[in-house]
Structure formats: C-alpha cells, structure tokens
Amino acid sequence: MAIFPDLKSDLLGPDAALQQALDNALAAAPQGLSGVPLGIVALNDSAPHGFAGHLESEIHFSASLLKATSMWASFELLRAANELVAEKQPQPADVIPLLHSEFDDIINDVRVTQLTGIDLTGFILPRWDKIFAVQADSTVTFSTNFQTNLTSSIADGDDVATGVVVHGVGFGYLTEGAATAGFFDETATGTPETADGMWLCGDYANGFPPQRIPCVNDTPTAQGTSVRQMARLFTFLAGDAPLVDGPSDDAMLDLLTKAVQRGHTFLDRDPTVQFSMLQSKIGFGSVHTGTPSQQAVASEAAIVRENSTGSRFVLVFQNRPFANNASIKPVSQVFDAAIAAFLFP
C-alpha cells in the first residue's frame, strides 16, 4: 500500500517512419506552426508505442488540458484509499480518520521542491470527507458531489467544478503524485525548453493560491505540460498497460468520451480529416506575453481512430493561437497528413 503512484513505464518509443511523416507534414504546412508543440503516438497492440514529436519536451501553459491531470490524480487517490482499507480493515466510521492518520503527514511532508518551505496550510492535503463516500464494507467511492463535479470538469470543461476537484485532491498530491509517477521532474523546470513535465498547482481561480513554474509560451504557469508527458498519460489510457487500474481507466475514458460527445474538441473542426475523435480533453486560455497581449491559445490531447483502417493514435498539440475554428485547421491537417503518410507510405 502506497499513497503516491508508482513510477510509470515510458511506453513510448521513437518511430523513424512516424517522425518522418510528421516532419514532412510540417514542412508542407502553412507558416505559423513552428512554435506549436505536437506529438503523435501510433497505438500498437502492445508497448512500446511509436512516438514522433515537434518541440515535444517544452513546457507550455495549456489551461484546461491540465484538468486531465486532476482527473488522473483523483483516481490514484481513490486507489490508495481502498488499498489502505483492504490492509487495515477498519469499520466504516473509522475510515476517514484512518485516512487522515495514515496519509496526511506523508502528503504534507513529502513535497516537490517547488512547494517546500511555503505555507500552504489548507491547500496541500486532500479533503477526504468531501472527495469520498464510505460504503457499508468500508471501501470508498467518490462522493456524489465530487463525482458530479469531476464529470463537469472533464466533460464540460467547467472551471468551478474543477476547483472542487482540485480542492478535493490538494496541491500536495497533485504535484508529488506527478513526480513519483514520472510525469514531472522537479529538478528540470529551470529550463522549460527541455523540462518535459506536467504541472498542475492551480484551481482555476477558485480560491487556492496558484504555485507556478517557468514555461515557454507565457509567464510562469500553474497549468503547464509538455506534449510528451500528456501523450504518455493518454497512451496509458488508450493502451493495454493500466494507468491506475482497469475500472478506473475505463471511468476516465468514459469522461473523455463524454467530452467528445458534448463537442469539446478542436481537431475535428476541420470536417475533411480522415480520423474520428474517440476521447479528448481540450485547453483554451490567454497567455500574458507575446503579441497581441492576452492572446488566446488552444491545446488538446485526443485519442483518435483513422477511418479506413481503424488504427488508433494519440494526438497532442498546444500553444496554437486561436481566433476561430480556422485557426485549428492547419494543425488538424498536419496530423491528418502524417497519419496518412505513416499508414500508406
């Protein structure tokens, strides 16, 4: 039983043919994509899955895309709580006190470097009684309120709902969990061009004080990731290696499917692409640097299926300046061309 996730396998391997297909598609694309990080994963029957990227190790502000991180952390916390219950076998009334006694000090004390020495009382620890409902057999499930807000956060992109999720999980678990799982290297953030990490330490303006790290496309950010790390997260969900466990992964995929069903997607706004969206999480927000000031940028991580073969891919992009649907079209077409060249050389 461990509170924080184990180190996750990489799953991704460089694929020369896929990289060449992506490079050629980028070379043929209209100007303006040079600063847009891109990642594409060819989902094989088993790992390693072929990966190709452009600026894939850069950390960028990616707004609501990082809500996928809070979703994953929620299910890791659920796993850890139920493993503790299985080990200790408490009575239902003793479960929440047990979670406090066994886990609070660890989460408070074992912090990433970026949070060490900062007074974050009230913002570090999970709100056990808010996030969980204790069952008659002492196992825990997400409370009705937490589940409702988790669904609204992922399927609808609601910021207030995401605040509830972040408050339930806490900054300590969100950040140290990403580090122990291998999605974040706390020693590397001083060079965001190569830091290759995933960082969520903000609650989307719902009361917690955001804690920020350097990023490439903005002032320091509380919601940043590299393309590669977000591609890893989605590859776990799409592939045969569990991210958390089978039921948890299925539940996360269901939430990301609901986002597609409710139209929260970017890459399929070009109707000519030859792939269909299966699961997705988008990000959309304004950066504070560059020209024009307060420029809106779009991001997305998606699992897609190529229409003629059924082959599945993970596609990730971020930092695409966005004015309207036409802004996304060059990104969609680069991915579409790369998939076609890879599948039909």
PDB file of N, CA, C and O in Angstrom, residues 2-72:
ATOM      1  N   ALA A   2       0.664   2.162  -0.956  1.00  0.00           N
ATOM      2  CA  ALA A   2       1.433   3.395  -1.035  1.00  0.00           C
ATOM      3  C   ALA A   2       0.492   4.531  -1.396  1.00  0.00           C
ATOM      4  O   ALA A   2      -0.394   4.357  -2.236  1.00  0.00           O
ATOM      5  N   ILE A   3       0.688   5.655  -0.762  1.00  0.00           N
ATOM      6  CA  ILE A   3      -0.188   6.787  -1.047  1.00  0.00           C
ATOM      7  C   ILE A   3       0.076   7.351  -2.431  1.00  0.00           C
ATOM      8  O   ILE A   3      -0.849   7.645  -3.196  1.00  0.00           O
ATOM      9  N   PHE A   4       1.343   7.483  -2.812  1.00  0.00           N
ATOM     10  CA  PHE A   4       1.659   8.068  -4.105  1.00  0.00           C
ATOM     11  C   PHE A   4       1.783   6.981  -5.176  1.00  0.00           C
ATOM     12  O   PHE A   4       2.098   5.827  -4.875  1.00  0.00           O
ATOM     13  N   PRO A   5       1.542   7.325  -6.439  1.00  0.00           N
ATOM     14  CA  PRO A   5       1.636   6.324  -7.510  1.00  0.00           C
ATOM     15  C   PRO A   5       3.051   5.796  -7.678  1.00  0.00           C
ATOM     16  O   PRO A   5       4.034   6.483  -7.382  1.00  0.00           O
ATOM     17  N   ASP A   6       3.158   4.564  -8.152  1.00  0.00           N
ATOM     18  CA  ASP A   6       4.446   4.024  -8.551  1.00  0.00           C
ATOM     19  C   ASP A   6       4.932   4.727  -9.820  1.00  0.00           C
ATOM     20  O   ASP A   6       4.149   5.339 -10.549  1.00  0.00           O
ATOM     21  N   LEU A   7       6.231   4.607 -10.079  1.00  0.00           N
ATOM     22  CA  LEU A   7       6.798   5.119 -11.313  1.00  0.00           C
ATOM     23  C   LEU A   7       6.178   4.404 -12.508  1.00  0.00           C
ATOM     24  O   LEU A   7       6.158   3.167 -12.552  1.00  0.00           O
ATOM     25  N   LYS A   8       5.660   5.168 -13.453  1.00  0.00           N
ATOM     26  CA  LYS A   8       5.011   4.590 -14.627  1.00  0.00           C
ATOM     27  C   LYS A   8       6.046   4.289 -15.710  1.00  0.00           C
ATOM     28  O   LYS A   8       7.010   5.044 -15.896  1.00  0.00           O
ATOM     29  N   SER A   9       5.823   3.201 -16.427  1.00  0.00           N
ATOM     30  CA  SER A   9       6.677   2.886 -17.574  1.00  0.00           C
ATOM     31  C   SER A   9       6.553   3.975 -18.631  1.00  0.00           C
ATOM     32  O   SER A   9       5.562   4.706 -18.683  1.00  0.00           O
ATOM     33  N   ASP A  10       7.551   4.056 -19.499  1.00  0.00           N
ATOM     34  CA  ASP A  10       7.522   5.096 -20.526  1.00  0.00           C
ATOM     35  C   ASP A  10       6.475   4.804 -21.590  1.00  0.00           C
ATOM     36  O   ASP A  10       5.703   5.664 -21.976  1.00  0.00           O
ATOM     37  N   LEU A  11       6.437   3.587 -22.095  1.00  0.00           N
ATOM     38  CA  LEU A  11       5.520   3.119 -23.147  1.00  0.00           C
ATOM     39  C   LEU A  11       5.843   3.651 -24.539  1.00  0.00           C
ATOM     40  O   LEU A  11       5.484   3.032 -25.531  1.00  0.00           O
ATOM     41  N   LEU A  12       6.481   4.815 -24.649  1.00  0.00           N
ATOM     42  CA  LEU A  12       6.710   5.443 -25.947  1.00  0.00           C
ATOM     43  C   LEU A  12       8.114   5.122 -26.455  1.00  0.00           C
ATOM     44  O   LEU A  12       9.094   5.204 -25.707  1.00  0.00           O
ATOM     45  N   GLY A  13       8.197   4.780 -27.741  1.00  0.00           N
ATOM     46  CA  GLY A  13       9.485   4.567 -28.370  1.00  0.00           C
ATOM     47  C   GLY A  13       9.583   5.376 -29.652  1.00  0.00           C
ATOM     48  O   GLY A  13       8.582   5.522 -30.375  1.00  0.00           O
ATOM     49  N   PRO A  14      10.739   5.933 -29.960  1.00  0.00           N
ATOM     50  CA  PRO A  14      10.859   6.708 -31.192  1.00  0.00           C
ATOM     51  C   PRO A  14      10.589   5.846 -32.411  1.00  0.00           C
ATOM     52  O   PRO A  14      11.057   4.712 -32.493  1.00  0.00           O
ATOM     53  N   ASP A  15       9.812   6.393 -33.335  1.00  0.00           N
ATOM     54  CA  ASP A  15       9.457   5.680 -34.562  1.00  0.00           C
ATOM     55  C   ASP A  15       9.925   6.527 -35.738  1.00  0.00           C
ATOM     56  O   ASP A  15       9.380   7.599 -35.999  1.00  0.00           O
ATOM     57  N   ALA A  16      10.944   6.054 -36.442  1.00  0.00           N
ATOM     58  CA  ALA A  16      11.551   6.845 -37.513  1.00  0.00           C
ATOM     59  C   ALA A  16      10.562   7.138 -38.632  1.00  0.00           C
ATOM     60  O   ALA A  16      10.524   8.255 -39.166  1.00  0.00           O
ATOM     61  N   ALA A  17       9.747   6.162 -38.992  1.00  0.00           N
ATOM     62  CA  ALA A  17       8.782   6.373 -40.078  1.00  0.00           C
ATOM     63  C   ALA A  17       7.713   7.380 -39.671  1.00  0.00           C
ATOM     64  O   ALA A  17       7.317   8.239 -40.466  1.00  0.00           O
ATOM     65  N   LEU A  18       7.249   7.286 -38.450  1.00  0.00           N
ATOM     66  CA  LEU A  18       6.244   8.230 -37.966  1.00  0.00           C
ATOM     67  C   LEU A  18       6.838   9.631 -37.850  1.00  0.00           C
ATOM     68  O   LEU A  18       6.180  10.626 -38.197  1.00  0.00           O
ATOM     69  N   GLN A  19       8.095   9.717 -37.389  1.00  0.00           N
ATOM     70  CA  GLN A  19       8.741  11.024 -37.272  1.00  0.00           C
ATOM     71  C   GLN A  19       8.922  11.653 -38.649  1.00  0.00           C
ATOM     72  O   GLN A  19       8.698  12.869 -38.820  1.00  0.00           O
ATOM     73  N   GLN A  20       9.314  10.858 -39.627  1.00  0.00           N
ATOM     74  CA  GLN A  20       9.474  11.388 -40.975  1.00  0.00           C
ATOM     75  C   GLN A  20       8.142  11.857 -41.527  1.00  0.00           C
ATOM     76  O   GLN A  20       8.054  12.915 -42.186  1.00  0.00           O
ATOM     77  N   ALA A  21       7.086  11.112 -41.269  1.00  0.00           N
ATOM     78  CA  ALA A  21       5.753  11.512 -41.740  1.00  0.00           C
ATOM     79  C   ALA A  21       5.327  12.826 -41.108  1.00  0.00           C
ATOM     80  O   ALA A  21       4.771  13.709 -41.784  1.00  0.00           O
ATOM     81  N   LEU A  22       5.598  12.991 -39.795  1.00  0.00           N
ATOM     82  CA  LEU A  22       5.243  14.244 -39.129  1.00  0.00           C
ATOM     83  C   LEU A  22       6.106  15.394 -39.643  1.00  0.00           C
ATOM     84  O   LEU A  22       5.595  16.495 -39.916  1.00  0.00           O
ATOM     85  N   ASP A  23       7.408  15.160 -39.798  1.00  0.00           N
ATOM     86  CA  ASP A  23       8.302  16.216 -40.291  1.00  0.00           C
ATOM     87  C   ASP A  23       7.893  16.668 -41.689  1.00  0.00           C
ATOM     88  O   ASP A  23       7.885  17.879 -41.985  1.00  0.00           O
ATOM     89  N   ASN A  24       7.559  15.730 -42.548  1.00  0.00           N
ATOM     90  CA  ASN A  24       7.156  16.086 -43.912  1.00  0.00           C
ATOM     91  C   ASN A  24       5.843  16.865 -43.909  1.00  0.00           C
ATOM     92  O   ASN A  24       5.671  17.812 -44.685  1.00  0.00           O
ATOM     93  N   ALA A  25       4.921  16.457 -43.057  1.00  0.00           N
ATOM     94  CA  ALA A  25       3.642  17.165 -42.973  1.00  0.00           C
ATOM     95  C   ALA A  25       3.840  18.585 -42.464  1.00  0.00           C
ATOM     96  O   ALA A  25       3.199  19.531 -42.956  1.00  0.00           O
ATOM     97  N   LEU A  26       4.728  18.748 -41.507  1.00  0.00           N
ATOM     98  CA  LEU A  26       5.018  20.094 -41.007  1.00  0.00           C
ATOM     99  C   LEU A  26       5.695  20.950 -42.071  1.00  0.00           C
ATOM    100  O   LEU A  26       5.384  22.141 -42.221  1.00  0.00           O
ATOM    101  N   ALA A  27       6.613  20.365 -42.812  1.00  0.00           N
ATOM    102  CA  ALA A  27       7.317  21.116 -43.858  1.00  0.00           C
ATOM    103  C   ALA A  27       6.370  21.602 -44.939  1.00  0.00           C
ATOM    104  O   ALA A  27       6.587  22.660 -45.542  1.00  0.00           O
ATOM    105  N   ALA A  28       5.310  20.864 -45.194  1.00  0.00           N
ATOM    106  CA  ALA A  28       4.349  21.232 -46.237  1.00  0.00           C
ATOM    107  C   ALA A  28       3.225  22.117 -45.720  1.00  0.00           C
ATOM    108  O   ALA A  28       2.401  22.597 -46.509  1.00  0.00           O
ATOM    109  N   ALA A  29       3.194  22.343 -44.416  1.00  0.00           N
ATOM    110  CA  ALA A  29       2.093  23.097 -43.816  1.00  0.00           C
ATOM    111  C   ALA A  29       2.298  24.595 -43.990  1.00  0.00           C
ATOM    112  O   ALA A  29       3.419  25.061 -44.235  1.00  0.00           O
ATOM    113  N   PRO A  30       1.232  25.389 -43.870  1.00  0.00           N
ATOM    114  CA  PRO A  30       1.385  26.843 -43.898  1.00  0.00           C
ATOM    115  C   PRO A  30       2.293  27.313 -42.772  1.00  0.00           C
ATOM    116  O   PRO A  30       2.462  26.626 -41.753  1.00  0.00           O
ATOM    117  N   GLN A  31       2.883  28.472 -42.955  1.00  0.00           N
ATOM    118  CA  GLN A  31       3.711  29.035 -41.891  1.00  0.00           C
ATOM    119  C   GLN A  31       2.855  29.294 -40.656  1.00  0.00           C
ATOM    120  O   GLN A  31       1.647  29.477 -40.737  1.00  0.00           O
ATOM    121  N   GLY A  32       3.515  29.316 -39.494  1.00  0.00           N
ATOM    122  CA  GLY A  32       2.799  29.611 -38.265  1.00  0.00           C
ATOM    123  C   GLY A  32       2.720  28.452 -37.299  1.00  0.00           C
ATOM    124  O   GLY A  32       2.222  28.607 -36.187  1.00  0.00           O
ATOM    125  N   LEU A  33       3.231  27.283 -37.712  1.00  0.00           N
ATOM    126  CA  LEU A  33       3.185  26.133 -36.818  1.00  0.00           C
ATOM    127  C   LEU A  33       4.522  25.859 -36.139  1.00  0.00           C
ATOM    128  O   LEU A  33       4.628  24.911 -35.365  1.00  0.00           O
ATOM    129  N   SER A  34       5.515  26.671 -36.411  1.00  0.00           N
ATOM    130  CA  SER A  34       6.847  26.375 -35.877  1.00  0.00           C
ATOM    131  C   SER A  34       6.879  26.425 -34.354  1.00  0.00           C
ATOM    132  O   SER A  34       7.673  25.725 -33.729  1.00  0.00           O
ATOM    133  N   GLY A  35       6.035  27.228 -33.743  1.00  0.00           N
ATOM    134  CA  GLY A  35       6.015  27.324 -32.289  1.00  0.00           C
ATOM    135  C   GLY A  35       4.932  26.497 -31.626  1.00  0.00           C
ATOM    136  O   GLY A  35       4.667  26.679 -30.437  1.00  0.00           O
ATOM    137  N   VAL A  36       4.310  25.600 -32.381  1.00  0.00           N
ATOM    138  CA  VAL A  36       3.230  24.756 -31.858  1.00  0.00           C
ATOM    139  C   VAL A  36       3.782  23.370 -31.549  1.00  0.00           C
ATOM    140  O   VAL A  36       4.083  22.608 -32.464  1.00  0.00           O
ATOM    141  N   PRO A  37       3.930  23.007 -30.275  1.00  0.00           N
ATOM    142  CA  PRO A  37       4.385  21.656 -29.961  1.00  0.00           C
ATOM    143  C   PRO A  37       3.356  20.616 -30.403  1.00  0.00           C
ATOM    144  O   PRO A  37       2.146  20.799 -30.217  1.00  0.00           O
ATOM    145  N   LEU A  38       3.852  19.529 -30.979  1.00  0.00           N
ATOM    146  CA  LEU A  38       2.998  18.466 -31.495  1.00  0.00           C
ATOM    147  C   LEU A  38       3.548  17.122 -31.058  1.00  0.00           C
ATOM    148  O   LEU A  38       4.762  16.929 -30.980  1.00  0.00           O
ATOM    149  N   GLY A  39       2.645  16.186 -30.813  1.00  0.00           N
ATOM    150  CA  GLY A  39       3.044  14.815 -30.521  1.00  0.00           C
ATOM    151  C   GLY A  39       2.043  13.851 -31.109  1.00  0.00           C
ATOM    152  O   GLY A  39       0.836  14.126 -31.128  1.00  0.00           O
ATOM    153  N   ILE A  40       2.518  12.737 -31.617  1.00  0.00           N
ATOM    154  CA  ILE A  40       1.652  11.716 -32.196  1.00  0.00           C
ATOM    155  C   ILE A  40       2.161  10.343 -31.769  1.00  0.00           C
ATOM    156  O   ILE A  40       3.364  10.076 -31.830  1.00  0.00           O
ATOM    157  N   VAL A  41       1.245   9.507 -31.312  1.00  0.00           N
ATOM    158  CA  VAL A  41       1.571   8.155 -30.870  1.00  0.00           C
ATOM    159  C   VAL A  41       0.770   7.175 -31.714  1.00  0.00           C
ATOM    160  O   VAL A  41      -0.458   7.294 -31.812  1.00  0.00           O
ATOM    161  N   ALA A  42       1.461   6.236 -32.325  1.00  0.00           N
ATOM    162  CA  ALA A  42       0.797   5.142 -33.044  1.00  0.00           C
ATOM    163  C   ALA A  42       0.554   4.016 -32.051  1.00  0.00           C
ATOM    164  O   ALA A  42       1.507   3.413 -31.533  1.00  0.00           O
ATOM    165  N   LEU A  43      -0.702   3.755 -31.755  1.00  0.00           N
ATOM    166  CA  LEU A  43      -1.056   2.781 -30.730  1.00  0.00           C
ATOM    167  C   LEU A  43      -0.958   1.370 -31.291  1.00  0.00           C
ATOM    168  O   LEU A  43      -1.822   0.922 -32.041  1.00  0.00           O
ATOM    169  N   ASN A  44       0.099   0.670 -30.922  1.00  0.00           N
ATOM    170  CA  ASN A  44       0.293  -0.708 -31.339  1.00  0.00           C
ATOM    171  C   ASN A  44      -0.517  -1.642 -30.443  1.00  0.00           C
ATOM    172  O   ASN A  44      -1.165  -1.211 -29.490  1.00  0.00           O
ATOM    173  N   ASP A  45      -0.451  -2.938 -30.731  1.00  0.00           N
ATOM    174  CA  ASP A  45      -1.148  -3.899 -29.889  1.00  0.00           C
ATOM    175  C   ASP A  45      -0.595  -3.921 -28.473  1.00  0.00           C
ATOM    176  O   ASP A  45      -1.310  -4.231 -27.519  1.00  0.00           O
ATOM    177  N   SER A  46       0.680  -3.607 -28.326  1.00  0.00           N
ATOM    178  CA  SER A  46       1.303  -3.546 -27.008  1.00  0.00           C
ATOM    179  C   SER A  46       2.474  -2.577 -27.077  1.00  0.00           C
ATOM    180  O   SER A  46       2.945  -2.216 -28.160  1.00  0.00           O
ATOM    181  N   ALA A  47       2.957  -2.161 -25.904  1.00  0.00           N
ATOM    182  CA  ALA A  47       4.089  -1.247 -25.845  1.00  0.00           C
ATOM    183  C   ALA A  47       5.359  -1.939 -26.353  1.00  0.00           C
ATOM    184  O   ALA A  47       5.483  -3.166 -26.251  1.00  0.00           O
ATOM    185  N   PRO A  48       6.331  -1.189 -26.879  1.00  0.00           N
ATOM    186  CA  PRO A  48       6.318   0.271 -27.000  1.00  0.00           C
ATOM    187  C   PRO A  48       5.461   0.759 -28.164  1.00  0.00           C
ATOM    188  O   PRO A  48       5.343   0.085 -29.187  1.00  0.00           O
ATOM    189  N   HIS A  49       4.878   1.926 -27.956  1.00  0.00           N
ATOM    190  CA  HIS A  49       4.074   2.564 -28.985  1.00  0.00           C
ATOM    191  C   HIS A  49       4.934   3.627 -29.677  1.00  0.00           C
ATOM    192  O   HIS A  49       5.642   4.393 -29.014  1.00  0.00           O
ATOM    193  N   GLY A  50       4.861   3.660 -30.999  1.00  0.00           N
ATOM    194  CA  GLY A  50       5.697   4.591 -31.752  1.00  0.00           C
ATOM    195  C   GLY A  50       5.333   6.033 -31.470  1.00  0.00           C
ATOM    196  O   GLY A  50       4.151   6.396 -31.435  1.00  0.00           O
ATOM    197  N   PHE A  51       6.344   6.861 -31.284  1.00  0.00           N
ATOM    198  CA  PHE A  51       6.127   8.270 -30.968  1.00  0.00           C
ATOM    199  C   PHE A  51       6.919   9.149 -31.918  1.00  0.00           C
ATOM    200  O   PHE A  51       8.047   8.832 -32.296  1.00  0.00           O
ATOM    201  N   ALA A  52       6.319  10.271 -32.295  1.00  0.00           N
ATOM    202  CA  ALA A  52       7.009  11.320 -33.047  1.00  0.00           C
ATOM    203  C   ALA A  52       6.574  12.656 -32.475  1.00  0.00           C
ATOM    204  O   ALA A  52       5.429  12.809 -32.021  1.00  0.00           O
ATOM    205  N   GLY A  53       7.472  13.629 -32.488  1.00  0.00           N
ATOM    206  CA  GLY A  53       7.124  14.898 -31.886  1.00  0.00           C
ATOM    207  C   GLY A  53       7.844  16.080 -32.485  1.00  0.00           C
ATOM    208  O   GLY A  53       8.840  15.940 -33.205  1.00  0.00           O
ATOM    209  N   HIS A  54       7.326  17.252 -32.166  1.00  0.00           N
ATOM    210  CA  HIS A  54       7.909  18.540 -32.533  1.00  0.00           C
ATOM    211  C   HIS A  54       7.816  19.432 -31.308  1.00  0.00           C
ATOM    212  O   HIS A  54       6.720  19.664 -30.790  1.00  0.00           O
ATOM    213  N   LEU A  55       8.962  19.865 -30.791  1.00  0.00           N
ATOM    214  CA  LEU A  55       9.020  20.666 -29.558  1.00  0.00           C
ATOM    215  C   LEU A  55       8.353  19.918 -28.402  1.00  0.00           C
ATOM    216  O   LEU A  55       7.772  20.516 -27.497  1.00  0.00           O
ATOM    217  N   GLU A  56       8.473  18.602 -28.419  1.00  0.00           N
ATOM    218  CA  GLU A  56       7.672  17.777 -27.520  1.00  0.00           C
ATOM    219  C   GLU A  56       8.091  17.857 -26.064  1.00  0.00           C
ATOM    220  O   GLU A  56       7.327  17.460 -25.173  1.00  0.00           O
ATOM    221  N   SER A  57       9.290  18.376 -25.773  1.00  0.00           N
ATOM    222  CA  SER A  57       9.757  18.437 -24.389  1.00  0.00           C
ATOM    223  C   SER A  57       9.556  19.811 -23.756  1.00  0.00           C
ATOM    224  O   SER A  57       9.896  19.996 -22.584  1.00  0.00           O
ATOM    225  N   GLU A  58       9.034  20.755 -24.507  1.00  0.00           N
ATOM    226  CA  GLU A  58       8.805  22.089 -23.965  1.00  0.00           C
ATOM    227  C   GLU A  58       7.575  22.119 -23.063  1.00  0.00           C
ATOM    228  O   GLU A  58       6.536  21.536 -23.380  1.00  0.00           O
ATOM    229  N   ILE A  59       7.692  22.818 -21.934  1.00  0.00           N
ATOM    230  CA  ILE A  59       6.537  23.028 -21.058  1.00  0.00           C
ATOM    231  C   ILE A  59       5.831  24.311 -21.487  1.00  0.00           C
ATOM    232  O   ILE A  59       6.444  25.377 -21.579  1.00  0.00           O
ATOM    233  N   HIS A  60       4.537  24.204 -21.753  1.00  0.00           N
ATOM    234  CA  HIS A  60       3.710  25.332 -22.156  1.00  0.00           C
ATOM    235  C   HIS A  60       2.486  25.445 -21.259  1.00  0.00           C
ATOM    236  O   HIS A  60       1.963  24.428 -20.778  1.00  0.00           O
ATOM    237  N   PHE A  61       2.037  26.677 -21.048  1.00  0.00           N
ATOM    238  CA  PHE A  61       0.722  26.896 -20.451  1.00  0.00           C
ATOM    239  C   PHE A  61      -0.322  26.250 -21.357  1.00  0.00           C
ATOM    240  O   PHE A  61      -0.374  26.519 -22.556  1.00  0.00           O
ATOM    241  N   SER A  62      -1.155  25.381 -20.774  1.00  0.00           N
ATOM    242  CA  SER A  62      -2.143  24.666 -21.576  1.00  0.00           C
ATOM    243  C   SER A  62      -3.527  24.652 -20.936  1.00  0.00           C
ATOM    244  O   SER A  62      -4.375  23.831 -21.303  1.00  0.00           O
ATOM    245  N   ALA A  63      -3.747  25.546 -19.983  1.00  0.00           N
ATOM    246  CA  ALA A  63      -5.087  25.824 -19.465  1.00  0.00           C
ATOM    247  C   ALA A  63      -5.820  24.541 -19.070  1.00  0.00           C
ATOM    248  O   ALA A  63      -5.300  23.713 -18.324  1.00  0.00           O
ATOM    249  N   SER A  64      -7.032  24.367 -19.608  1.00  0.00           N
ATOM    250  CA  SER A  64      -7.906  23.274 -19.168  1.00  0.00           C
ATOM    251  C   SER A  64      -7.427  21.892 -19.566  1.00  0.00           C
ATOM    252  O   SER A  64      -7.959  20.891 -19.073  1.00  0.00           O
ATOM    253  N   LEU A  65      -6.443  21.792 -20.441  1.00  0.00           N
ATOM    254  CA  LEU A  65      -5.885  20.485 -20.754  1.00  0.00           C
ATOM    255  C   LEU A  65      -5.395  19.800 -19.483  1.00  0.00           C
ATOM    256  O   LEU A  65      -5.472  18.572 -19.355  1.00  0.00           O
ATOM    257  N   LEU A  66      -4.904  20.596 -18.520  1.00  0.00           N
ATOM    258  CA  LEU A  66      -4.371  20.020 -17.286  1.00  0.00           C
ATOM    259  C   LEU A  66      -5.461  19.465 -16.377  1.00  0.00           C
ATOM    260  O   LEU A  66      -5.144  18.811 -15.365  1.00  0.00           O
ATOM    261  N   LYS A  67      -6.713  19.693 -16.700  1.00  0.00           N
ATOM    262  CA  LYS A  67      -7.784  19.056 -15.925  1.00  0.00           C
ATOM    263  C   LYS A  67      -7.711  17.541 -16.034  1.00  0.00           C
ATOM    264  O   LYS A  67      -8.183  16.825 -15.146  1.00  0.00           O
ATOM    265  N   ALA A  68      -7.122  17.048 -17.120  1.00  0.00           N
ATOM    266  CA  ALA A  68      -6.902  15.607 -17.231  1.00  0.00           C
ATOM    267  C   ALA A  68      -5.984  15.114 -16.123  1.00  0.00           C
ATOM    268  O   ALA A  68      -6.106  13.965 -15.659  1.00  0.00           O
ATOM    269  N   THR A  69      -5.052  15.948 -15.684  1.00  0.00           N
ATOM    270  CA  THR A  69      -4.147  15.581 -14.599  1.00  0.00           C
ATOM    271  C   THR A  69      -4.900  15.443 -13.284  1.00  0.00           C
ATOM    272  O   THR A  69      -4.668  14.501 -12.514  1.00  0.00           O
ATOM    273  N   SER A  70      -5.813  16.373 -13.005  1.00  0.00           N
ATOM    274  CA  SER A  70      -6.578  16.285 -11.758  1.00  0.00           C
ATOM    275  C   SER A  70      -7.518  15.081 -11.784  1.00  0.00           C
ATOM    276  O   SER A  70      -7.774  14.461 -10.744  1.00  0.00           O
ATOM    277  N   MET A  71      -8.028  14.745 -12.950  1.00  0.00           N
ATOM    278  CA  MET A  71      -8.847  13.531 -13.085  1.00  0.00           C
ATOM    279  C   MET A  71      -8.032  12.302 -12.714  1.00  0.00           C
ATOM    280  O   MET A  71      -8.460  11.458 -11.893  1.00  0.00           O
ATOM    281  N   TRP A  72      -6.846  12.161 -13.315  1.00  0.00           N
ATOM    282  CA  TRP A  72      -5.992  11.017 -13.024  1.00  0.00           C
ATOM    283  C   TRP A  72      -5.626  10.966 -11.542  1.00  0.00           C
ATOM    284  O   TRP A  72      -5.725   9.907 -10.897  1.00  0.00           O
TER     285      TRP A  72
END
